[in-house]
Amino acid sequence: MKSKLTAVALAAIVVAGTAAAAAPASAAAQAEPTRCHTADLKAGFAMGGDAKPEMQQTEKQTQAYIWFTNKSERTCTLSGFAGVDMVGAQTTDGTWSLVRSAQKPQKLTLEKGDTVDFSITLLPVAASTPRAEKFVPAKFLVTPPNETDHFTLTWPFGGQILKQDAATRPATYLNPIGL
């Protein structure tokens, strides 16, 4: 009887040891996805009905949306703020690097084909606004979070925004990915 119990106990230890040895291998296979790189993504302006900014009105702020789609074969993550530099159409515009909102970013996981967007809050002004007080967007240089390579997107919505590129708290600013 004693040898039977000893054999059962030894078998349990061997099975437990095998299971413990197998756990790290399966855990390694389910490693957390790494961040998305610019080469993993494609980008563009959201063009759907309510996604278009209302550039013809001048009484309130409006929002434009830029999307990122994971075009790679792997799952990856995005977290934080994209970098957005607006390039102006007027010779006096130059480039305006948008400031970030106070909203807290969240970490998002993108599987192949998944899309996420972020918004840019804009303050449109009338076409009759003096040239020195307005910025006319032409192109947007959009850099995914934690990357250095950017996408160049042509501004498709027309209009102009109040030029506040040197303001401490401008009415045109950037929100984090997913918001």
PDB file of C-alpha atoms in Angstrom:
ATOM      1  CA  MET A   1       0.000   0.000   0.000  1.00  0.00           C
ATOM      2  CA  LYS A   2       2.834   2.350   0.890  1.00  0.00           C
ATOM      3  CA  SER A   3       4.510   1.900  -2.483  1.00  0.00           C
ATOM      4  CA  LYS A   4       1.206   2.591  -4.304  1.00  0.00           C
ATOM      5  CA  LEU A   5       0.813   5.904  -2.462  1.00  0.00           C
ATOM      6  CA  THR A   6       4.436   6.750  -3.133  1.00  0.00           C
ATOM      7  CA  ALA A   7       3.970   5.989  -6.845  1.00  0.00           C
ATOM      8  CA  VAL A   8       0.808   8.137  -7.017  1.00  0.00           C
ATOM      9  CA  ALA A   9       2.555  10.987  -5.181  1.00  0.00           C
ATOM     10  CA  LEU A  10       5.564  10.754  -7.504  1.00  0.00           C
ATOM     11  CA  ALA A  11       3.274  10.738 -10.550  1.00  0.00           C
ATOM     12  CA  ALA A  12       1.512  13.859  -9.243  1.00  0.00           C
ATOM     13  CA  ILE A  13       4.840  15.614  -8.757  1.00  0.00           C
ATOM     14  CA  VAL A  14       5.976  14.668 -12.258  1.00  0.00           C
ATOM     15  CA  VAL A  15       2.693  15.893 -13.807  1.00  0.00           C
ATOM     16  CA  ALA A  16       2.783  19.088 -11.758  1.00  0.00           C
ATOM     17  CA  GLY A  17       6.397  19.648 -12.782  1.00  0.00           C
ATOM     18  CA  THR A  18       5.532  19.143 -16.442  1.00  0.00           C
ATOM     19  CA  ALA A  19       2.619  21.556 -16.212  1.00  0.00           C
ATOM     20  CA  ALA A  20       4.766  24.144 -14.489  1.00  0.00           C
ATOM     21  CA  ALA A  21       7.440  23.797 -17.149  1.00  0.00           C
ATOM     22  CA  ALA A  22       4.854  24.157 -19.925  1.00  0.00           C
ATOM     23  CA  ALA A  23       3.286  27.329 -18.494  1.00  0.00           C
ATOM     24  CA  PRO A  24       6.109  29.707 -19.368  1.00  0.00           C
ATOM     25  CA  ALA A  25       6.180  28.475 -22.973  1.00  0.00           C
ATOM     26  CA  SER A  26       2.460  29.156 -23.478  1.00  0.00           C
ATOM     27  CA  ALA A  27       2.740  32.505 -21.687  1.00  0.00           C
ATOM     28  CA  ALA A  28       5.516  33.514 -24.082  1.00  0.00           C
ATOM     29  CA  ALA A  29       3.277  32.654 -27.048  1.00  0.00           C
ATOM     30  CA  GLN A  30       0.655  35.089 -25.708  1.00  0.00           C
ATOM     31  CA  ALA A  31       3.016  38.033 -25.222  1.00  0.00           C
ATOM     32  CA  GLU A  32       1.547  41.521 -25.170  1.00  0.00           C
ATOM     33  CA  PRO A  33       1.436  43.205 -28.593  1.00  0.00           C
ATOM     34  CA  THR A  34       3.996  45.936 -29.187  1.00  0.00           C
ATOM     35  CA  ARG A  35       3.217  49.464 -30.328  1.00  0.00           C
ATOM     36  CA  CYS A  36       2.161  50.285 -33.857  1.00  0.00           C
ATOM     37  CA  HIS A  37       4.828  51.836 -36.059  1.00  0.00           C
ATOM     38  CA  THR A  38       4.130  54.247 -38.910  1.00  0.00           C
ATOM     39  CA  ALA A  39       4.855  51.447 -41.412  1.00  0.00           C
ATOM     40  CA  ASP A  40       2.099  49.328 -39.769  1.00  0.00           C
ATOM     41  CA  LEU A  41      -0.545  51.987 -40.374  1.00  0.00           C
ATOM     42  CA  LYS A  42      -2.379  53.961 -43.000  1.00  0.00           C
ATOM     43  CA  ALA A  43      -4.043  57.293 -42.222  1.00  0.00           C
ATOM     44  CA  GLY A  44      -6.634  59.693 -43.578  1.00  0.00           C
ATOM     45  CA  PHE A  45      -9.337  62.220 -42.764  1.00  0.00           C
ATOM     46  CA  ALA A  46     -12.754  60.835 -41.787  1.00  0.00           C
ATOM     47  CA  MET A  47     -15.148  61.936 -44.523  1.00  0.00           C
ATOM     48  CA  GLY A  48     -18.509  60.595 -43.301  1.00  0.00           C
ATOM     49  CA  GLY A  49     -21.474  62.940 -42.819  1.00  0.00           C
ATOM     50  CA  ASP A  50     -21.035  63.967 -39.184  1.00  0.00           C
ATOM     51  CA  ALA A  51     -17.243  63.505 -39.258  1.00  0.00           C
ATOM     52  CA  LYS A  52     -16.689  66.548 -41.486  1.00  0.00           C
ATOM     53  CA  PRO A  53     -15.895  69.790 -39.683  1.00  0.00           C
ATOM     54  CA  GLU A  54     -18.335  72.650 -40.176  1.00  0.00           C
ATOM     55  CA  MET A  55     -15.821  75.073 -41.658  1.00  0.00           C
ATOM     56  CA  GLN A  56     -18.451  77.435 -43.105  1.00  0.00           C
ATOM     57  CA  GLN A  57     -19.832  78.433 -39.668  1.00  0.00           C
ATOM     58  CA  THR A  58     -17.865  80.822 -37.430  1.00  0.00           C
ATOM     59  CA  GLU A  59     -19.806  80.872 -34.151  1.00  0.00           C
ATOM     60  CA  LYS A  60     -18.347  77.793 -32.465  1.00  0.00           C
ATOM     61  CA  GLN A  61     -15.597  75.219 -32.499  1.00  0.00           C
ATOM     62  CA  THR A  62     -15.897  72.179 -34.754  1.00  0.00           C
ATOM     63  CA  GLN A  63     -13.950  68.930 -35.078  1.00  0.00           C
ATOM     64  CA  ALA A  64     -12.084  67.118 -37.826  1.00  0.00           C
ATOM     65  CA  TYR A  65     -11.186  63.446 -37.391  1.00  0.00           C
ATOM     66  CA  ILE A  66      -8.083  61.603 -38.543  1.00  0.00           C
ATOM     67  CA  TRP A  67      -8.029  57.797 -38.561  1.00  0.00           C
ATOM     68  CA  PHE A  68      -5.287  55.182 -38.352  1.00  0.00           C
ATOM     69  CA  THR A  69      -5.885  51.650 -39.685  1.00  0.00           C
ATOM     70  CA  ASN A  70      -3.599  48.737 -38.853  1.00  0.00           C
ATOM     71  CA  LYS A  71      -2.537  47.413 -42.272  1.00  0.00           C
ATOM     72  CA  SER A  72       0.087  45.025 -40.869  1.00  0.00           C
ATOM     73  CA  GLU A  73      -0.299  41.300 -40.264  1.00  0.00           C
ATOM     74  CA  ARG A  74       0.262  41.698 -36.525  1.00  0.00           C
ATOM     75  CA  THR A  75      -1.697  43.099 -33.599  1.00  0.00           C
ATOM     76  CA  CYS A  76      -0.235  46.333 -32.246  1.00  0.00           C
ATOM     77  CA  THR A  77      -1.096  49.102 -29.792  1.00  0.00           C
ATOM     78  CA  LEU A  78      -1.498  52.880 -29.934  1.00  0.00           C
ATOM     79  CA  SER A  79      -1.504  55.147 -26.919  1.00  0.00           C
ATOM     80  CA  GLY A  80      -1.144  58.871 -26.493  1.00  0.00           C
ATOM     81  CA  PHE A  81      -1.284  61.772 -28.891  1.00  0.00           C
ATOM     82  CA  ALA A  82      -0.371  61.882 -32.554  1.00  0.00           C
ATOM     83  CA  GLY A  83       1.871  64.728 -33.602  1.00  0.00           C
ATOM     84  CA  VAL A  84       0.058  67.110 -35.934  1.00  0.00           C
ATOM     85  CA  ASP A  85       1.657  69.986 -37.820  1.00  0.00           C
ATOM     86  CA  MET A  86      -0.626  72.025 -40.046  1.00  0.00           C
ATOM     87  CA  VAL A  87       1.030  73.539 -43.103  1.00  0.00           C
ATOM     88  CA  GLY A  88      -0.723  76.691 -44.296  1.00  0.00           C
ATOM     89  CA  ALA A  89      -1.750  77.684 -47.804  1.00  0.00           C
ATOM     90  CA  GLN A  90      -0.945  81.403 -47.346  1.00  0.00           C
ATOM     91  CA  THR A  91       2.665  82.541 -47.532  1.00  0.00           C
ATOM     92  CA  THR A  92       2.213  84.096 -44.071  1.00  0.00           C
ATOM     93  CA  ASP A  93       0.884  80.868 -42.483  1.00  0.00           C
ATOM     94  CA  GLY A  94       3.998  78.730 -42.128  1.00  0.00           C
ATOM     95  CA  THR A  95       3.609  75.552 -40.057  1.00  0.00           C
ATOM     96  CA  TRP A  96       1.533  75.314 -36.881  1.00  0.00           C
ATOM     97  CA  SER A  97       2.286  72.465 -34.427  1.00  0.00           C
ATOM     98  CA  LEU A  98      -0.955  71.748 -32.599  1.00  0.00           C
ATOM     99  CA  VAL A  99      -0.978  71.650 -28.800  1.00  0.00           C
ATOM    100  CA  ARG A 100      -2.514  68.764 -26.857  1.00  0.00           C
ATOM    101  CA  SER A 101      -5.742  68.834 -24.895  1.00  0.00           C
ATOM    102  CA  ALA A 102      -5.816  67.955 -21.194  1.00  0.00           C
ATOM    103  CA  GLN A 103      -7.669  64.686 -21.897  1.00  0.00           C
ATOM    104  CA  LYS A 104      -6.001  61.494 -20.690  1.00  0.00           C
ATOM    105  CA  PRO A 105      -4.960  59.007 -23.388  1.00  0.00           C
ATOM    106  CA  GLN A 106      -5.881  55.352 -23.262  1.00  0.00           C
ATOM    107  CA  LYS A 107      -4.048  52.329 -24.638  1.00  0.00           C
ATOM    108  CA  LEU A 108      -5.812  50.803 -27.643  1.00  0.00           C
ATOM    109  CA  THR A 109      -5.114  47.441 -29.268  1.00  0.00           C
ATOM    110  CA  LEU A 110      -5.501  47.209 -33.044  1.00  0.00           C
ATOM    111  CA  GLU A 111      -5.775  43.873 -34.770  1.00  0.00           C
ATOM    112  CA  LYS A 112      -5.187  43.626 -38.517  1.00  0.00           C
ATOM    113  CA  GLY A 113      -7.734  45.892 -40.254  1.00  0.00           C
ATOM    114  CA  ASP A 114      -8.876  47.704 -37.079  1.00  0.00           C
ATOM    115  CA  THR A 115      -9.290  51.482 -37.251  1.00  0.00           C
ATOM    116  CA  VAL A 116      -9.132  54.123 -34.533  1.00  0.00           C
ATOM    117  CA  ASP A 117      -9.404  57.882 -34.838  1.00  0.00           C
ATOM    118  CA  PHE A 118      -8.696  61.075 -32.943  1.00  0.00           C
ATOM    119  CA  SER A 119     -10.168  64.524 -33.194  1.00  0.00           C
ATOM    120  CA  ILE A 120      -8.765  67.956 -33.805  1.00  0.00           C
ATOM    121  CA  THR A 121     -10.829  70.789 -32.365  1.00  0.00           C
ATOM    122  CA  LEU A 122     -10.847  73.822 -34.691  1.00  0.00           C
ATOM    123  CA  LEU A 123     -12.159  77.382 -34.464  1.00  0.00           C
ATOM    124  CA  PRO A 124     -13.221  78.482 -37.987  1.00  0.00           C
ATOM    125  CA  VAL A 125     -13.290  82.167 -38.991  1.00  0.00           C
ATOM    126  CA  ALA A 126     -14.922  83.999 -41.876  1.00  0.00           C
ATOM    127  CA  ALA A 127     -13.114  84.338 -45.204  1.00  0.00           C
ATOM    128  CA  SER A 128     -13.230  88.106 -44.698  1.00  0.00           C
ATOM    129  CA  THR A 129     -10.998  87.830 -41.597  1.00  0.00           C
ATOM    130  CA  PRO A 130      -7.726  89.712 -42.173  1.00  0.00           C
ATOM    131  CA  ARG A 131      -4.937  87.518 -43.515  1.00  0.00           C
ATOM    132  CA  ALA A 132      -2.743  87.991 -40.407  1.00  0.00           C
ATOM    133  CA  GLU A 133      -5.560  86.684 -38.148  1.00  0.00           C
ATOM    134  CA  LYS A 134      -6.428  83.521 -40.064  1.00  0.00           C
ATOM    135  CA  PHE A 135      -4.668  80.291 -40.913  1.00  0.00           C
ATOM    136  CA  VAL A 136      -5.674  78.508 -44.123  1.00  0.00           C
ATOM    137  CA  PRO A 137      -4.878  74.775 -43.793  1.00  0.00           C
ATOM    138  CA  ALA A 138      -3.344  73.054 -46.815  1.00  0.00           C
ATOM    139  CA  LYS A 139      -1.612  69.926 -45.491  1.00  0.00           C
ATOM    140  CA  PHE A 140      -1.428  68.034 -42.214  1.00  0.00           C
ATOM    141  CA  LEU A 141       1.760  66.207 -41.207  1.00  0.00           C
ATOM    142  CA  VAL A 142       0.494  63.440 -38.913  1.00  0.00           C
ATOM    143  CA  THR A 143       2.913  61.373 -36.826  1.00  0.00           C
ATOM    144  CA  PRO A 144       1.583  58.351 -34.878  1.00  0.00           C
ATOM    145  CA  PRO A 145       2.369  58.332 -31.133  1.00  0.00           C
ATOM    146  CA  ASN A 146       6.023  57.583 -30.271  1.00  0.00           C
ATOM    147  CA  GLU A 147       7.076  57.617 -33.932  1.00  0.00           C
ATOM    148  CA  THR A 148       9.208  59.972 -36.032  1.00  0.00           C
ATOM    149  CA  ASP A 149       7.900  59.211 -39.553  1.00  0.00           C
ATOM    150  CA  HIS A 150       4.713  61.000 -40.588  1.00  0.00           C
ATOM    151  CA  PHE A 151       1.871  60.869 -43.088  1.00  0.00           C
ATOM    152  CA  THR A 152       1.184  63.901 -45.286  1.00  0.00           C
ATOM    153  CA  LEU A 153      -2.551  64.456 -45.632  1.00  0.00           C
ATOM    154  CA  THR A 154      -4.101  67.105 -47.873  1.00  0.00           C
ATOM    155  CA  TRP A 155      -6.754  69.180 -46.064  1.00  0.00           C
ATOM    156  CA  PRO A 156     -10.027  68.434 -47.924  1.00  0.00           C
ATOM    157  CA  PHE A 157     -12.508  70.690 -46.074  1.00  0.00           C
ATOM    158  CA  GLY A 158     -11.618  74.248 -47.107  1.00  0.00           C
ATOM    159  CA  GLY A 159     -12.211  77.203 -44.821  1.00  0.00           C
ATOM    160  CA  GLN A 160      -9.817  78.909 -42.454  1.00  0.00           C
ATOM    161  CA  ILE A 161      -9.257  78.936 -38.704  1.00  0.00           C
ATOM    162  CA  LEU A 162      -8.409  81.613 -36.178  1.00  0.00           C
ATOM    163  CA  LYS A 163      -4.620  81.919 -36.141  1.00  0.00           C
ATOM    164  CA  GLN A 164      -3.486  81.224 -32.582  1.00  0.00           C
ATOM    165  CA  ASP A 165      -0.258  79.364 -33.210  1.00  0.00           C
ATOM    166  CA  ALA A 166       1.516  81.329 -30.451  1.00  0.00           C
ATOM    167  CA  ALA A 167      -1.363  81.244 -27.934  1.00  0.00           C
ATOM    168  CA  THR A 168      -0.973  79.543 -24.554  1.00  0.00           C
ATOM    169  CA  ARG A 169      -4.485  78.071 -24.735  1.00  0.00           C
ATOM    170  CA  PRO A 170      -5.513  78.113 -28.412  1.00  0.00           C
ATOM    171  CA  ALA A 171      -9.040  77.216 -29.500  1.00  0.00           C
ATOM    172  CA  THR A 172      -7.540  74.799 -32.046  1.00  0.00           C
ATOM    173  CA  TYR A 173      -5.942  71.745 -30.434  1.00  0.00           C
ATOM    174  CA  LEU A 174      -5.370  68.010 -30.602  1.00  0.00           C
ATOM    175  CA  ASN A 175      -7.119  65.216 -28.671  1.00  0.00           C
ATOM    176  CA  PRO A 176      -5.590  61.807 -27.836  1.00  0.00           C
ATOM    177  CA  ILE A 177      -5.995  58.684 -29.955  1.00  0.00           C
ATOM    178  CA  GLY A 178      -9.445  57.182 -29.431  1.00  0.00           C
ATOM    179  CA  LEU A 179     -11.082  60.450 -28.283  1.00  0.00           C
TER     180      LEU A 179
END
